[in-house]
Tab-separated table of C-alpha atoms and ligand atoms in Angstrom:
chain	number	residue	atom	x	y	z
A	8	MET	CA	73.358	120.089	105.981
A	9	GLU	CA	76.542	118.301	104.683
A	10	THR	CA	75.283	118.563	101.064
A	11	LEU	CA	74.583	122.291	101.627
A	12	LEU	CA	77.988	122.964	102.914
A	13	ALA	CA	79.712	121.031	100.222
A	14	ASP	CA	77.767	122.964	97.673
A	15	ALA	CA	78.825	126.193	99.170
A	16	VAL	CA	82.490	125.139	99.156
A	17	ALA	CA	82.373	123.980	95.577
A	18	ARG	CA	80.623	127.025	94.383
A	19	SER	CA	82.786	129.451	96.275
A	20	PRO	CA	86.102	127.663	96.421
A	21	GLY	CA	88.898	129.180	98.390
A	22	GLU	CA	86.331	131.463	100.213
A	23	THR	CA	87.363	130.250	103.853
A	24	GLU	CA	85.710	132.811	105.973
A	25	PHE	CA	82.407	132.370	104.096
A	26	HIS	CA	82.479	128.683	104.601
A	27	GLN	CA	83.228	129.069	108.360
A	28	ALA	CA	80.219	131.660	108.669
A	29	VAL	CA	77.840	129.107	106.733
A	30	ALA	CA	78.953	126.138	108.728
A	31	GLU	CA	78.400	127.847	112.092
A	32	VAL	CA	74.896	128.894	111.169
A	33	ALA	CA	73.959	125.713	109.443
A	34	GLU	CA	74.827	123.689	112.469
A	35	SER	CA	72.509	125.877	114.677
A	36	LEU	CA	69.684	125.476	112.148
A	37	VAL	CA	69.231	121.724	112.137
A	38	PRO	CA	66.522	121.648	114.651
A	39	VAL	CA	64.554	124.544	113.123
A	40	ILE	CA	64.709	122.842	109.893
A	41	ASP	CA	63.556	119.482	111.335
A	42	ARG	CA	60.620	121.233	112.937
A	43	HIS	CA	59.528	123.307	109.754
A	44	PRO	CA	59.731	120.973	106.788
A	45	ARG	CA	58.647	123.893	104.510
A	46	TYR	CA	62.032	125.464	104.966
A	47	ARG	CA	63.649	122.414	103.550
A	48	GLU	CA	60.957	122.130	100.757
A	49	GLN	CA	61.360	125.559	99.791
A	50	ARG	CA	65.055	125.354	99.808
A	51	ILE	CA	65.327	128.469	102.038
A	52	LEU	CA	68.866	128.046	103.220
A	53	ASP	CA	70.245	127.070	99.830
A	54	ARG	CA	68.732	130.298	98.590
A	55	LEU	CA	70.084	132.382	101.516
A	56	ILE	CA	73.675	131.349	100.928
A	57	GLU	CA	73.565	132.437	97.275
A	58	PRO	CA	73.760	136.142	97.009
A	59	GLU	CA	70.879	137.942	95.105
A	60	ARG	CA	73.582	140.005	93.300
A	61	VAL	CA	77.424	140.325	93.414
A	62	ILE	CA	78.894	143.421	91.934
A	63	MET	CA	82.763	143.698	91.255
A	64	PHE	CA	84.471	146.509	89.493
A	65	ARG	CA	87.544	148.364	88.717
A	66	VAL	CA	88.663	151.255	90.950
A	67	PRO	CA	91.392	153.349	89.191
A	68	TRP	CA	92.882	156.201	90.928
A	69	VAL	CA	95.893	158.536	90.843
A	70	ASP	CA	98.177	159.089	93.997
A	71	ASP	CA	99.780	162.301	95.108
A	72	HIS	CA	102.914	161.562	92.947
A	73	GLY	CA	100.712	161.057	89.603
A	74	GLU	CA	101.054	157.355	89.692
A	75	ILE	CA	98.117	155.334	88.726
A	76	HIS	CA	96.724	152.620	90.979
A	77	VAL	CA	94.035	149.882	90.295
A	78	ASN	CA	92.084	148.498	93.132
A	79	ARG	CA	89.065	146.120	93.069
A	80	GLY	CA	85.623	147.328	94.348
A	81	TYR	CA	82.760	145.051	95.427
A	82	ARG	CA	79.221	145.104	96.682
A	83	ILE	CA	77.532	141.901	97.775
A	84	GLU	CA	73.729	142.214	97.762
A	85	MET	CA	72.982	139.156	99.854
A	86	SER	CA	69.185	139.379	100.888
A	87	SER	CA	66.462	141.830	100.367
A	88	ALA	CA	63.781	139.618	101.949
A	89	ILE	CA	62.877	142.061	104.826
A	90	GLY	CA	64.342	145.411	103.571
A	91	PRO	CA	66.817	147.104	101.320
A	92	TYR	CA	70.236	145.764	101.251
A	93	LYS	CA	72.074	147.198	104.243
A	94	GLY	CA	75.668	146.777	105.654
A	95	GLY	CA	79.099	148.402	105.572
A	96	LEU	CA	81.894	148.913	103.217
A	97	ARG	CA	85.359	147.802	104.291
A	98	PHE	CA	88.545	149.230	102.898
A	99	HIS	CA	91.361	146.898	103.851
A	100	PRO	CA	94.219	145.119	102.019
A	101	SER	CA	92.703	141.648	103.060
A	102	VAL	CA	89.505	142.355	101.420
A	103	TYR	CA	88.549	139.727	98.716
A	104	LEU	CA	85.220	138.184	97.591
A	105	GLY	CA	85.133	135.454	100.410
A	106	LEU	CA	85.772	138.058	103.264
A	107	LEU	CA	82.800	140.111	101.993
A	108	MET	CA	80.661	136.885	101.405
A	109	PHE	CA	81.044	136.009	105.073
A	110	LEU	CA	80.318	139.657	106.252
A	111	ALA	CA	77.261	139.929	104.107
A	112	PHE	CA	75.971	136.536	105.210
A	113	GLU	CA	76.408	137.490	108.808
A	114	GLN	CA	74.796	140.864	108.084
A	115	VAL	CA	71.592	139.296	106.831
A	116	PHE	CA	70.979	137.534	110.301
A	117	LYS	CA	72.296	140.385	112.328
A	118	ASN	CA	69.825	142.907	110.609
A	119	ALA	CA	66.957	140.730	111.156
A	120	LEU	CA	67.626	140.584	114.883
A	121	THR	CA	67.635	144.373	115.168
A	122	THR	CA	63.723	144.252	114.684
A	123	LEU	CA	64.397	146.998	111.903
A	124	PRO	CA	63.183	146.460	108.234
A	125	MET	CA	66.899	145.924	106.740
A	126	GLY	CA	68.013	143.250	104.333
A	127	GLY	CA	71.678	142.272	104.303
A	128	GLY	CA	74.714	143.447	102.030
A	129	LYS	CA	78.396	144.249	102.295
A	130	GLY	CA	81.070	145.827	100.176
A	131	GLY	CA	84.386	147.321	99.926
A	132	SER	CA	87.756	147.278	98.444
A	133	ASP	CA	91.449	145.927	98.876
A	134	PHE	CA	92.452	149.543	98.912
A	135	ASP	CA	94.719	150.341	101.988
A	136	PRO	CA	93.908	153.751	103.408
A	137	LYS	CA	96.928	153.511	105.928
A	138	GLY	CA	99.495	155.962	105.081
A	139	ARG	CA	97.447	157.708	102.510
A	140	SER	CA	96.714	161.564	102.321
A	141	ASP	CA	93.316	162.993	102.631
A	142	LEU	CA	93.423	163.769	98.888
A	143	GLU	CA	94.423	160.337	97.842
A	144	VAL	CA	91.581	158.894	100.070
A	145	MET	CA	89.167	161.442	98.413
A	146	ARG	CA	90.243	160.489	94.962
A	147	PHE	CA	89.784	156.830	95.641
A	148	CYS	CA	86.405	157.365	97.148
A	149	GLN	CA	85.332	159.177	94.291
A	150	SER	CA	86.473	156.697	91.838
A	151	PHE	CA	84.700	153.958	94.025
A	152	MET	CA	81.474	155.723	94.104
A	153	THR	CA	81.532	156.572	90.336
A	154	GLU	CA	80.782	152.948	89.732
A	155	LEU	CA	78.864	152.047	92.931
A	156	GLN	CA	76.354	154.829	92.609
A	157	ARG	CA	74.391	153.086	89.788
A	158	HIS	CA	73.682	150.098	92.028
A	159	ILE	CA	72.582	151.771	95.371
A	160	GLY	CA	69.914	153.989	96.441
A	161	PRO	CA	67.879	154.859	99.613
A	162	PHE	CA	65.136	152.157	98.647
A	163	THR	CA	67.682	149.734	97.157
A	164	ASP	CA	70.915	149.355	99.098
A	165	VAL	CA	72.194	151.587	101.955
A	166	PRO	CA	76.052	151.102	102.700
A	167	ALA	CA	77.683	152.491	105.725
A	168	GLY	CA	81.248	152.167	107.328
A	169	ASP	CA	83.306	149.307	108.628
A	170	ILE	CA	87.097	148.646	108.996
A	171	GLY	CA	88.774	151.463	107.037
A	172	VAL	CA	85.690	153.596	106.355
A	173	GLY	CA	84.796	156.190	108.950
A	174	SER	CA	83.134	159.653	108.743
A	175	ARG	CA	85.867	161.051	106.392
A	176	GLU	CA	85.253	158.244	103.791
A	177	ILE	CA	81.622	158.450	104.074
A	178	GLY	CA	81.698	162.257	103.431
A	179	TYR	CA	83.741	161.811	100.252
A	180	LEU	CA	81.559	158.873	98.994
A	181	PHE	CA	78.314	160.917	99.783
A	182	GLY	CA	79.649	163.986	98.022
A	183	GLN	CA	80.305	162.022	94.824
A	184	TYR	CA	76.866	160.184	94.942
A	185	LYS	CA	75.136	163.409	95.399
A	186	ARG	CA	77.122	165.104	92.619
A	187	ILE	CA	76.333	162.263	90.038
A	188	ARG	CA	72.823	161.472	90.947
A	189	ASN	CA	71.778	165.138	91.614
A	190	GLU	CA	70.116	164.002	94.745
A	191	PHE	CA	70.261	164.508	98.604
A	192	SER	CA	69.080	161.406	100.052
A	193	GLY	CA	69.787	158.935	103.000
A	194	VAL	CA	71.644	156.442	100.593
A	195	LEU	CA	74.595	156.136	102.993
A	196	THR	CA	74.557	155.982	106.966
A	197	GLY	CA	77.318	157.118	109.195
A	198	LYS	CA	76.930	160.662	107.781
A	199	GLU	CA	78.064	163.751	109.901
A	200	LEU	CA	75.280	165.321	112.053
A	201	GLU	CA	75.016	168.500	109.820
A	202	TRP	CA	74.041	166.566	106.626
A	203	GLY	CA	71.965	163.752	107.527
A	204	GLY	CA	73.608	161.943	110.168
A	205	SER	CA	72.358	160.515	113.392
A	206	LEU	CA	73.475	161.266	117.047
A	207	ILE	CA	75.029	158.279	118.842
A	208	ARG	CA	75.934	156.350	115.249
A	209	PRO	CA	79.539	156.673	116.033
A	210	GLU	CA	79.172	155.377	119.405
A	211	ALA	CA	76.389	152.673	118.609
A	212	THR	CA	78.464	149.649	117.924
A	213	GLY	CA	80.666	149.929	121.091
A	214	TYR	CA	77.934	151.231	123.358
A	215	GLY	CA	75.595	148.413	122.072
A	216	THR	CA	78.172	145.677	122.762
A	217	VAL	CA	78.421	146.730	126.378
A	218	TYR	CA	74.647	147.097	126.845
A	219	PHE	CA	74.530	143.504	125.555
A	220	ALA	CA	77.115	142.477	128.006
A	221	GLU	CA	75.081	144.105	130.919
A	222	GLU	CA	72.123	142.141	129.883
A	223	MET	CA	74.035	138.875	129.766
A	224	LEU	CA	75.545	139.455	133.144
A	225	GLU	CA	72.161	140.442	134.656
A	226	THR	CA	70.762	136.987	133.996
A	227	ARG	CA	73.397	135.785	136.630
A	228	GLY	CA	72.632	138.592	138.918
A	229	GLU	CA	75.831	140.450	138.139
A	230	GLY	CA	76.875	143.872	136.807
A	231	ILE	CA	79.719	145.226	134.780
A	232	GLU	CA	80.875	147.668	137.497
A	233	GLY	CA	84.374	146.886	138.942
A	234	LYS	CA	85.034	144.259	136.222
A	235	THR	CA	88.474	144.224	134.608
A	236	CYS	CA	87.899	144.067	130.881
A	237	LEU	CA	90.093	143.234	127.899
A	238	VAL	CA	89.256	145.271	124.775
A	239	SER	CA	90.948	144.447	121.399
A	240	GLY	CA	91.310	147.000	118.452
A	241	SER	CA	91.551	150.744	118.900
A	242	GLY	CA	89.196	151.924	116.126
A	243	ASN	CA	85.656	153.187	116.379
A	244	VAL	CA	84.027	150.107	117.994
A	245	ALA	CA	86.883	149.571	120.597
A	246	GLN	CA	86.991	153.331	121.504
A	247	TYR	CA	83.295	153.515	122.411
A	248	ALA	CA	83.221	150.130	124.072
A	249	VAL	CA	85.873	151.617	126.339
A	250	GLU	CA	83.988	154.783	126.860
A	251	LYS	CA	80.811	153.018	127.856
A	252	LEU	CA	82.747	150.614	130.140
A	253	ILE	CA	84.310	153.605	131.974
A	254	MET	CA	80.885	155.393	132.257
A	255	LEU	CA	79.577	152.085	133.810
A	256	GLY	CA	82.461	151.799	136.534
A	257	ALA	CA	84.339	149.007	134.788
A	258	LYS	CA	88.016	148.958	134.181
A	259	PRO	CA	89.244	148.396	130.548
A	260	VAL	CA	92.926	147.532	130.515
A	261	THR	CA	94.055	146.943	126.904
A	262	LEU	CA	93.755	147.998	123.270
A	263	SER	CA	95.478	146.906	120.215
A	264	ASP	CA	96.279	147.429	116.415
A	265	SER	CA	97.639	144.863	113.938
A	266	ASP	CA	101.200	145.729	115.167
A	267	GLY	CA	100.722	144.895	118.750
A	268	PHE	CA	98.807	145.756	122.116
A	269	VAL	CA	98.990	147.808	125.137
A	270	HIS	CA	98.123	146.726	128.509
A	271	ASP	CA	97.567	149.597	131.147
A	272	PRO	CA	97.231	147.873	134.638
A	273	ASP	CA	95.906	151.260	136.166
A	274	GLY	CA	92.946	151.098	133.689
A	275	ILE	CA	92.127	153.396	130.736
A	276	ASP	CA	90.340	156.420	132.016
A	277	ASP	CA	88.437	159.307	130.162
A	278	GLU	CA	91.490	161.407	129.707
A	279	LYS	CA	93.566	158.436	128.247
A	280	LEU	CA	90.832	157.668	126.008
A	281	GLN	CA	90.355	161.108	124.698
A	282	TRP	CA	94.278	161.058	123.971
A	283	VAL	CA	93.669	157.591	122.068
A	284	MET	CA	90.850	159.039	120.120
A	285	ASP	CA	93.164	161.955	118.935
A	286	LEU	CA	95.864	159.415	118.140
A	287	LYS	CA	93.711	157.206	116.024
A	288	ASN	CA	91.124	159.530	114.541
A	289	VAL	CA	93.114	162.818	114.000
A	290	ARG	CA	96.788	161.958	113.981
A	291	ARG	CA	96.172	158.477	112.451
A	292	GLY	CA	99.081	157.057	114.567
A	293	ARG	CA	99.719	153.595	116.087
A	294	ILE	CA	98.772	152.220	119.535
A	295	LEU	CA	102.467	151.674	120.340
A	296	GLU	CA	102.646	155.386	121.246
A	297	TYR	CA	100.312	154.755	124.065
A	298	ALA	CA	102.906	153.024	126.063
A	299	GLU	CA	105.362	155.892	125.340
A	300	ARG	CA	102.894	158.508	126.515
A	301	PHE	CA	101.715	156.538	129.633
A	302	PRO	CA	104.859	154.810	130.854
A	303	ARG	CA	102.903	152.469	133.378
A	304	ALA	CA	101.475	150.658	130.325
A	305	THR	CA	103.333	148.019	128.446
A	306	TYR	CA	103.520	147.296	124.727
A	307	THR	CA	103.667	143.890	123.153
A	308	PRO	CA	104.266	143.475	119.464
A	309	THR	CA	102.231	141.043	117.729
A	310	ILE	CA	103.682	137.578	117.091
A	311	PRO	CA	102.917	136.418	113.452
A	312	GLU	CA	100.928	133.193	113.586
A	313	GLY	CA	101.579	132.954	117.364
A	314	ARG	CA	99.068	133.103	120.356
A	315	ASN	CA	97.596	136.627	120.746
A	316	ARG	CA	99.119	137.547	124.152
A	317	LEU	CA	96.424	140.287	124.712
A	318	TRP	CA	93.917	137.375	125.696
A	319	ALA	CA	96.458	136.037	128.327
A	320	VAL	CA	96.116	139.194	130.301
A	321	PRO	CA	93.975	138.305	133.542
A	322	ALA	CA	90.641	139.877	133.478
A	323	ASP	CA	86.735	139.128	134.016
A	324	CYS	CA	85.351	140.061	130.662
A	325	ALA	CA	86.524	140.235	127.131
A	326	PHE	CA	85.507	142.511	124.223
A	327	PRO	CA	87.181	141.489	121.024
A	328	CYS	CA	86.531	144.513	118.840
A	329	ALA	CA	89.303	144.319	116.225
A	330	THR	CA	88.548	141.817	113.420
A	331	GLN	CA	87.609	138.271	112.420
A	332	ASN	CA	89.362	135.301	113.685
A	333	GLU	CA	91.530	137.137	116.386
A	334	ILE	CA	90.755	134.564	119.177
A	335	SER	CA	92.151	131.026	118.416
A	336	GLY	CA	91.208	127.942	120.289
A	337	ASP	CA	94.166	128.328	122.445
A	338	ASP	CA	93.322	132.026	123.089
A	339	ALA	CA	89.849	130.833	124.142
A	340	ALA	CA	91.291	128.171	126.444
A	341	THR	CA	93.517	130.710	127.848
A	342	LEU	CA	90.604	133.124	128.674
A	343	VAL	CA	88.586	130.197	130.191
A	344	ALA	CA	91.492	129.216	132.342
A	345	ASN	CA	91.987	132.769	133.536
A	346	GLY	CA	88.296	132.812	134.729
A	347	VAL	CA	86.823	135.284	132.222
A	348	VAL	CA	82.999	135.026	132.798
A	349	LEU	CA	81.865	136.959	129.722
A	350	VAL	CA	82.899	137.512	126.034
A	351	ALA	CA	80.742	139.859	124.055
A	352	GLU	CA	81.815	140.363	120.296
A	353	GLY	CA	82.085	143.947	119.029
A	354	ALA	CA	83.909	142.629	115.940
A	355	ASN	CA	82.425	140.405	113.315
A	356	MET	CA	83.266	136.660	113.868
A	357	PRO	CA	86.329	137.330	116.006
A	358	THR	CA	86.430	133.866	117.432
A	359	VAL	CA	87.432	130.808	115.305
A	360	PRO	CA	84.780	127.818	115.728
A	361	GLU	CA	87.276	125.881	118.101
A	362	GLY	CA	87.352	128.921	120.494
A	363	VAL	CA	83.423	129.239	120.304
A	364	ASP	CA	83.165	125.535	121.419
A	365	ARG	CA	85.558	126.375	124.269
A	366	PHE	CA	83.397	129.042	125.508
A	367	ARG	CA	80.263	127.385	125.127
A	368	GLU	CA	81.508	124.052	126.863
A	369	ALA	CA	82.845	126.226	129.678
A	370	GLY	CA	79.538	128.055	130.172
A	371	VAL	CA	80.935	131.327	129.563
A	372	LEU	CA	78.412	133.992	128.809
A	373	TYR	CA	79.322	134.357	125.088
A	374	GLY	CA	77.594	136.929	122.890
A	375	PRO	CA	78.253	136.265	119.172
A	376	GLY	CA	78.917	139.269	116.899
A	377	LYS	CA	75.766	139.057	115.028
A	378	ALA	CA	73.847	139.666	118.302
A	379	ALA	CA	76.194	141.768	120.392
A	380	ASN	CA	77.494	144.056	117.772
A	381	ALA	CA	74.272	144.785	116.051
A	382	GLY	CA	73.858	148.265	117.770
A	383	GLY	CA	75.902	149.699	115.043
A	384	VAL	CA	73.602	148.879	112.152
A	385	ALA	CA	70.526	149.307	114.387
A	386	VAL	CA	71.492	152.960	114.812
A	387	SER	CA	71.988	153.036	111.050
A	388	GLY	CA	68.438	151.884	110.545
A	389	LEU	CA	67.468	154.708	112.995
A	390	GLU	CA	69.409	157.190	110.763
A	391	MET	CA	67.405	155.998	107.808
A	392	SER	CA	64.111	156.717	109.730
A	393	GLN	CA	65.313	160.115	110.594
A	394	ASP	CA	66.398	160.798	107.091
A	395	ALA	CA	63.047	159.714	105.787
A	396	LEU	CA	61.100	161.798	108.248
A	397	ARG	CA	63.595	164.775	107.883
A	398	ILE	CA	63.824	165.187	111.537
A	399	THR	CA	66.696	164.664	114.023
A	400	TRP	CA	66.166	162.782	117.275
A	401	THR	CA	68.046	163.887	120.418
A	402	ARG	CA	70.953	161.970	121.930
A	403	GLU	CA	68.856	160.712	124.771
A	404	GLU	CA	66.175	159.533	122.357
A	405	VAL	CA	68.603	157.580	120.146
A	406	ASP	CA	70.612	156.141	123.007
A	407	LEU	CA	67.225	154.962	124.816
A	408	ARG	CA	66.220	153.253	121.426
A	409	LEU	CA	69.678	151.765	121.097
A	410	ARG	CA	69.368	150.214	124.609
A	411	GLY	CA	65.762	149.053	123.845
A	412	ILE	CA	66.888	147.258	120.735
A	413	MET	CA	69.878	145.662	122.377
A	414	ALA	CA	67.696	144.276	125.295
A	415	SER	CA	65.157	143.124	122.734
A	416	ILE	CA	67.913	141.253	120.774
A	417	HIS	CA	69.140	139.814	124.218
A	418	ARG	CA	65.419	138.557	125.115
A	419	THR	CA	64.841	137.030	121.658
A	420	CYS	CA	68.101	135.185	121.709
A	421	ARG	CA	67.181	133.846	125.270
A	422	GLU	CA	63.765	132.919	124.410
A	423	THR	CA	64.624	131.372	121.088
A	424	ALA	CA	67.369	129.225	122.574
A	425	GLU	CA	65.051	128.025	125.306
A	426	GLU	CA	62.429	127.085	122.868
A	427	TYR	CA	64.994	125.100	121.034
A	428	ASP	CA	66.314	123.133	124.146
A	429	ALA	CA	69.663	125.082	124.323
A	430	PRO	CA	68.993	127.497	127.357
A	431	GLY	CA	71.535	130.207	127.733
A	432	ASP	CA	73.124	129.534	124.316
A	433	TYR	CA	73.185	132.873	122.289
A	434	VAL	CA	74.721	131.245	119.098
A	435	VAL	CA	71.652	128.957	118.803
A	436	GLY	CA	69.289	131.835	119.794
A	437	ALA	CA	70.761	134.469	117.390
A	438	ASN	CA	71.146	132.177	114.411
A	439	ILE	CA	67.579	130.653	114.754
A	440	ALA	CA	65.777	133.943	115.560
A	441	GLY	CA	67.533	135.906	112.629
A	442	PHE	CA	66.890	132.917	110.195
A	443	VAL	CA	63.115	132.304	111.057
A	444	LYS	CA	62.386	136.074	110.338
A	445	VAL	CA	63.923	136.148	107.054
A	446	ALA	CA	62.755	132.545	106.077
A	447	GLU	CA	59.024	133.516	106.868
A	448	ALA	CA	59.395	136.621	104.585
A	449	MET	CA	60.953	134.435	101.800
A	450	LEU	CA	58.047	131.996	102.096
A	451	ASP	CA	55.506	134.889	101.538
A	452	GLN	CA	57.301	136.337	98.764
A	453	GLY	CA	57.581	133.166	96.608
A	454	ILE	CA	60.549	131.867	94.777
A	455	VAL	CA	62.692	134.758	93.878
B	15	LIG	N1	79.840	147.551	109.489
B	15	LIG	C1	78.841	147.639	110.550
B	15	LIG	C2	78.297	146.254	110.766
B	15	LIG	O1	79.347	145.307	110.627
B	15	LIG	C3	77.631	148.532	110.326
B	15	LIG	C4	76.877	148.387	109.194
B	15	LIG	C5	75.845	149.463	108.873
B	15	LIG	O2	75.684	150.343	109.655
B	15	LIG	O3	75.235	149.457	107.903
B	15	LIG	O4	77.342	145.862	111.186
């Protein structure tokens, strides 16, 4: 494992998030590789950490003042062992190869856990949609898709949204794909309902994370009702995590963006959530405005490089739904000291390795992102099925399937952890179960 990690670092220098994701998975896989010598002989993990294909391209576009900008576009096609490449696109200034390598790597395991036939991929750009007009975003998306379209397709690679890519961007991307390829197909997921989208897709990641949390709590004979919950982020995942928490009688008390967080001691109710949805999705404003609108709430600006004070708010459960590495080792220690019983990750890899260790040592119910946030891509898989069948399932039907998938991921994690002598350890369970499914497919398909 040490040689494998050293190889990954040497081959992908400076890609720290990718190294972090590989190290975390590799550590859990030691017992499974010991038990199945064929995985080692066939160099399964060495093959898995090398993407099948990486596409990098220039994305030139013109802003509203006639000025020319050049961004970089990416698509990482990590693994197609169990289905077409599948995973989101992220538009954010922090995007670079290493970030997308980590996300694509995580996606392979996550998608395998969903029980649906999807391989893993990820893409995006260092384009910053913040402060850009609709027309600028449209021109960027069209330029991005003009190149990407030659690499993707409903049987090859099916992108979706992620940070900075919501239904507006998916619409522009889809329009350009259709125009160039002269083909109306399920090449993207997260589409609007009227043109091939699925009900519950916008809600899926947030709802799924809360369903996973319910499953975890149930193992201790507890429920989510009445629990005070910290939620970070204020985008799609956070919004629907809060909505589901309210529906189940829990009390979400925080939301955040990159500038700071709000704490509402009265709890965020339906009416306040509707206001937040309008603020973020329509007016595209900042979370600071929440505290101006609801004066009982307090706003705390982000301290650069400092401890994130959101995690110091006393609560029972934590739902990090913002971004990677948002919970430091110290934040995790604070959460544990405050008696938090559950952490369910709506974001991808929001906890640094030291923080994960703290949660596991303290016996916190800790649901890692690749299990707890798999509901989003799972409903993307259901959107692909509906597109292929040319039918639309009802809200109830999709929600029921989502619940079933989250329960099954939870069961698989528990059973696998048990089998490998780590009862209750969802990190071990998720990594091993996801890996074994992909590894078996790779064995069947030869050295490709
Ligand atoms: N970006 C989401 C994720 O991290 C969804 C991907 C998809 O629906 O393809 O899983």
